[in-house]
mmCIF file of C-alpha atoms and ligand atoms in Angstrom:
data_model
loop_
_atom_site.group_PDB
_atom_site.id
_atom_site.type_symbol
_atom_site.label_atom_id
_atom_site.label_comp_id
_atom_site.label_asym_id
_atom_site.label_seq_id
_atom_site.Cartn_x
_atom_site.Cartn_y
_atom_site.Cartn_z
ATOM 1 C CA MET A 1 0.000 0.000 0.000
ATOM 2 C CA LEU A 2 1.247 3.478 -0.818
ATOM 3 C CA GLU A 3 1.516 6.179 1.786
ATOM 4 C CA ILE A 4 -0.737 9.195 1.236
ATOM 5 C CA LEU A 5 1.169 12.473 1.046
ATOM 6 C CA THR A 6 -0.149 15.279 3.164
ATOM 7 C CA TYR A 7 0.031 19.044 2.819
ATOM 8 C CA PRO A 8 2.498 20.773 2.386
ATOM 9 C CA ASN A 9 4.343 18.048 0.436
ATOM 10 C CA PRO A 10 5.554 19.843 -2.753
ATOM 11 C CA ILE A 11 4.465 16.969 -5.039
ATOM 12 C CA LEU A 12 0.860 17.992 -4.309
ATOM 13 C CA LYS A 13 1.540 21.347 -5.991
ATOM 14 C CA GLN A 14 2.951 19.906 -9.241
ATOM 15 C CA LYS A 15 1.074 19.657 -12.510
ATOM 16 C CA SER A 16 0.764 15.971 -13.374
ATOM 17 C CA LYS A 17 1.775 14.397 -16.684
ATOM 18 C CA LEU A 18 -0.442 12.553 -19.148
ATOM 19 C CA VAL A 19 -0.413 8.755 -18.895
ATOM 20 C CA GLY A 20 1.269 7.325 -21.998
ATOM 21 C CA ASP A 21 0.003 3.740 -21.821
ATOM 22 C CA PRO A 22 -3.189 3.514 -19.740
ATOM 23 C CA THR A 23 -3.340 -0.296 -19.904
ATOM 24 C CA SER A 24 0.273 -1.020 -18.923
ATOM 25 C CA LEU A 25 0.972 -3.283 -15.957
ATOM 26 C CA GLU A 26 2.656 -0.408 -14.171
ATOM 27 C CA ILE A 27 -0.485 1.742 -14.398
ATOM 28 C CA LYS A 28 -2.746 -1.165 -13.389
ATOM 29 C CA GLN A 29 -0.577 -1.706 -10.320
ATOM 30 C CA LEU A 30 -0.628 1.996 -9.469
ATOM 31 C CA ILE A 31 -4.431 2.099 -9.719
ATOM 32 C CA SER A 32 -4.735 -0.962 -7.501
ATOM 33 C CA ASP A 33 -2.375 0.599 -4.946
ATOM 34 C CA MET A 34 -4.254 3.925 -5.042
ATOM 35 C CA THR A 35 -7.588 2.173 -4.474
ATOM 36 C CA GLN A 36 -6.135 0.283 -1.515
ATOM 37 C CA SER A 37 -4.708 3.457 0.026
ATOM 38 C CA MET A 38 -8.054 5.244 -0.429
ATOM 39 C CA ARG A 39 -9.983 2.388 1.210
ATOM 40 C CA ALA A 40 -7.585 2.283 4.153
ATOM 41 C CA HIS A 41 -9.060 5.605 5.282
ATOM 42 C CA GLU A 42 -12.476 5.630 6.874
ATOM 43 C CA HIS A 43 -13.746 8.644 4.939
ATOM 44 C CA GLY A 44 -11.777 7.960 1.760
ATOM 45 C CA MET A 45 -13.990 8.192 -1.311
ATOM 46 C CA ALA A 46 -11.516 9.482 -3.883
ATOM 47 C CA ILE A 47 -7.801 9.709 -4.534
ATOM 48 C CA ALA A 48 -5.566 11.235 -7.197
ATOM 49 C CA ALA A 49 -2.168 9.819 -8.232
ATOM 50 C CA PRO A 50 -0.177 12.838 -6.927
ATOM 51 C CA GLN A 51 -1.492 12.015 -3.448
ATOM 52 C CA VAL A 52 0.573 8.827 -3.513
ATOM 53 C CA GLY A 53 3.586 10.614 -4.975
ATOM 54 C CA LYS A 54 2.990 9.891 -8.685
ATOM 55 C CA SER A 55 2.613 12.965 -10.879
ATOM 56 C CA LEU A 56 0.312 11.249 -13.373
ATOM 57 C CA ARG A 57 -3.165 12.211 -14.591
ATOM 58 C CA ILE A 58 -5.177 9.484 -12.865
ATOM 59 C CA PHE A 59 -7.844 9.549 -10.185
ATOM 60 C CA VAL A 60 -10.175 7.021 -8.612
ATOM 61 C CA ILE A 61 -13.583 7.722 -7.054
ATOM 62 C CA GLU A 62 -15.656 5.228 -5.053
ATOM 63 C CA ILE A 63 -19.288 6.053 -4.345
ATOM 64 C CA ASP A 64 -21.762 3.443 -3.038
ATOM 65 C CA HIS A 65 -19.157 0.680 -3.511
ATOM 66 C CA GLU A 66 -18.747 1.527 -7.183
ATOM 67 C CA VAL A 67 -15.167 2.298 -8.160
ATOM 68 C CA MET A 68 -14.730 4.682 -11.093
ATOM 69 C CA LEU A 69 -11.386 5.209 -12.737
ATOM 70 C CA PHE A 70 -10.406 8.308 -14.717
ATOM 71 C CA ILE A 71 -7.201 8.354 -16.770
ATOM 72 C CA ASN A 72 -6.093 11.512 -18.618
ATOM 73 C CA PRO A 73 -9.373 13.245 -17.700
ATOM 74 C CA GLU A 74 -10.416 16.544 -19.253
ATOM 75 C CA ILE A 75 -13.342 18.507 -17.883
ATOM 76 C CA GLN A 76 -15.302 19.665 -20.921
ATOM 77 C CA LYS A 77 -18.109 21.569 -19.264
ATOM 78 C CA LEU A 78 -19.154 22.801 -15.845
ATOM 79 C CA SER A 79 -22.818 23.734 -15.467
ATOM 80 C CA GLY A 80 -25.773 23.801 -13.117
ATOM 81 C CA LYS A 81 -26.036 26.031 -10.127
ATOM 82 C CA ASP A 82 -23.173 26.674 -7.724
ATOM 83 C CA VAL A 83 -23.494 24.492 -4.645
ATOM 84 C CA ARG A 84 -21.708 24.999 -1.341
ATOM 85 C CA ALA A 85 -20.775 21.858 0.626
ATOM 86 C CA GLU A 86 -18.200 20.638 3.108
ATOM 87 C CA GLU A 87 -15.290 18.823 1.526
ATOM 88 C CA GLY A 88 -12.501 16.764 2.967
ATOM 89 C CA CYS A 89 -9.238 15.594 1.425
ATOM 90 C CA LEU A 90 -6.981 12.639 2.296
ATOM 91 C CA SER A 91 -4.018 15.033 2.119
ATOM 92 C CA PHE A 92 -5.589 17.219 4.846
ATOM 93 C CA PRO A 93 -6.523 14.614 7.481
ATOM 94 C CA GLY A 94 -9.442 15.654 9.665
ATOM 95 C CA LYS A 95 -9.995 18.982 7.902
ATOM 96 C CA TYR A 96 -13.281 19.959 6.270
ATOM 97 C CA PHE A 97 -13.955 23.216 4.459
ATOM 98 C CA PRO A 98 -17.006 24.649 2.699
ATOM 99 C CA ILE A 99 -16.316 24.768 -1.039
ATOM 100 C CA VAL A 100 -18.560 26.171 -3.767
ATOM 101 C CA ARG A 101 -18.601 24.229 -7.049
ATOM 102 C CA PRO A 102 -20.927 23.913 -10.043
ATOM 103 C CA ASN A 103 -23.384 21.032 -9.616
ATOM 104 C CA LYS A 104 -22.805 19.393 -13.010
ATOM 105 C CA VAL A 105 -19.790 18.310 -14.973
ATOM 106 C CA LYS A 106 -19.103 16.725 -18.337
ATOM 107 C CA ILE A 107 -15.786 14.896 -18.456
ATOM 108 C CA LYS A 108 -13.804 13.032 -21.103
ATOM 109 C CA PHE A 109 -11.352 10.351 -19.931
ATOM 110 C CA ILE A 110 -9.818 6.955 -20.645
ATOM 111 C CA ASP A 111 -11.139 3.940 -18.755
ATOM 112 C CA ALA A 112 -9.378 0.835 -17.399
ATOM 113 C CA THR A 113 -9.590 -0.897 -20.793
ATOM 114 C CA GLY A 114 -7.983 2.025 -22.616
ATOM 115 C CA GLN A 115 -11.279 3.193 -24.179
ATOM 116 C CA LYS A 116 -12.255 6.854 -24.429
ATOM 117 C CA GLN A 117 -15.341 7.722 -22.411
ATOM 118 C CA ILE A 118 -17.524 10.761 -21.872
ATOM 119 C CA MET A 119 -19.482 11.021 -18.625
ATOM 120 C CA LYS A 120 -22.018 13.503 -17.340
ATOM 121 C CA ALA A 121 -22.231 13.687 -13.571
ATOM 122 C CA SER A 122 -24.003 15.770 -10.963
ATOM 123 C CA GLY A 123 -24.097 16.162 -7.191
ATOM 124 C CA LEU A 124 -21.500 14.356 -5.087
ATOM 125 C CA LEU A 125 -19.850 12.649 -8.072
ATOM 126 C CA ALA A 126 -19.517 15.962 -9.931
ATOM 127 C CA ARG A 127 -17.976 17.512 -6.816
ATOM 128 C CA ALA A 128 -15.511 14.634 -6.384
ATOM 129 C CA ILE A 129 -14.512 14.819 -10.069
ATOM 130 C CA GLN A 130 -13.757 18.543 -9.763
ATOM 131 C CA HIS A 131 -11.804 18.089 -6.510
ATOM 132 C CA GLU A 132 -9.706 15.236 -7.939
ATOM 133 C CA ASN A 133 -9.160 16.909 -11.299
ATOM 134 C CA ASP A 134 -7.800 19.918 -9.413
ATOM 135 C CA HIS A 135 -5.198 17.632 -7.790
ATOM 136 C CA LEU A 136 -3.857 16.803 -11.268
ATOM 137 C CA ASP A 137 -3.205 20.505 -11.826
ATOM 138 C CA GLY A 138 -1.620 20.983 -8.409
ATOM 139 C CA ILE A 139 -4.658 22.869 -7.080
ATOM 140 C CA LEU A 140 -5.679 22.071 -3.493
ATOM 141 C CA PHE A 141 -9.199 22.541 -2.139
ATOM 142 C CA THR A 142 -7.949 25.046 0.424
ATOM 143 C CA GLU A 143 -7.280 27.357 -2.547
ATOM 144 C CA ARG A 144 -11.005 27.270 -3.346
ATOM 145 C CA ILE A 145 -12.349 28.251 0.062
ATOM 146 C CA PRO A 146 -14.555 31.314 -0.502
ATOM 147 C CA ALA A 147 -12.823 34.465 0.808
ATOM 148 C CA ASN A 148 -15.682 35.200 3.208
ATOM 149 C CA GLU A 149 -15.220 31.792 4.867
ATOM 150 C CA LEU A 150 -11.519 32.129 5.539
ATOM 151 C CA GLU A 151 -11.908 33.690 8.950
ATOM 152 C CA MET A 152 -14.111 30.877 10.163
ATOM 153 C CA GLU A 153 -12.608 28.077 12.210
ATOM 154 C CA PRO A 154 -12.369 24.910 10.137
ATOM 155 C CA THR A 155 -14.559 22.023 11.254
ATOM 156 C CA VAL A 156 -12.301 19.284 12.559
HETATM 157 ZN ZN1 ZN B 201 -8.051 15.914 -2.190
#
C-alpha cells in the first residue's frame, strides 16, 4: 500500500503528466495501490495519483461501492447552479472546508480498458470529479475556500 502524502508536500503542488500507456501493468498496479490506500481511510472516497507521490493524470472515485477510474481526464463543461458543501481531502486529514462548485460536470477520460469515455455527472460525483481533477493541476481545495469563509474556524 502506498503512503498518502499530506500538505504541504511539494508533489501535491505539481502539474501531473499525461499517462502514456493507460493499460500497462505499471499503471494497473498503481491504480490498484491507489484504491487500496483510499480504502484504508475511513472517509476515503476518492484519490488522485499525486497524493501517492505519482505525478500522473489518474484519479479514482468510489461512491456506493462503485469504483470509477479516470485516466487523462479533461473537464469539458461545468454547469448547473453553484453548490456549497463541506469537503474533505486525504491530504488534509481531519480537515473539512465549505467549497462552492458547479453542480454538473461533463468529463472526457480513458477507462481501465484504454477506451475513451464521456461522462455527465451531478451532485457528489460531480464535486468529487472537480476536486480530484484539481489535484492533477496541483490545485488544493484550500485554494477554493470562498474568501468570506476564511476567517471561520475549520470544522475538525
Ligand atoms: Zn483531495
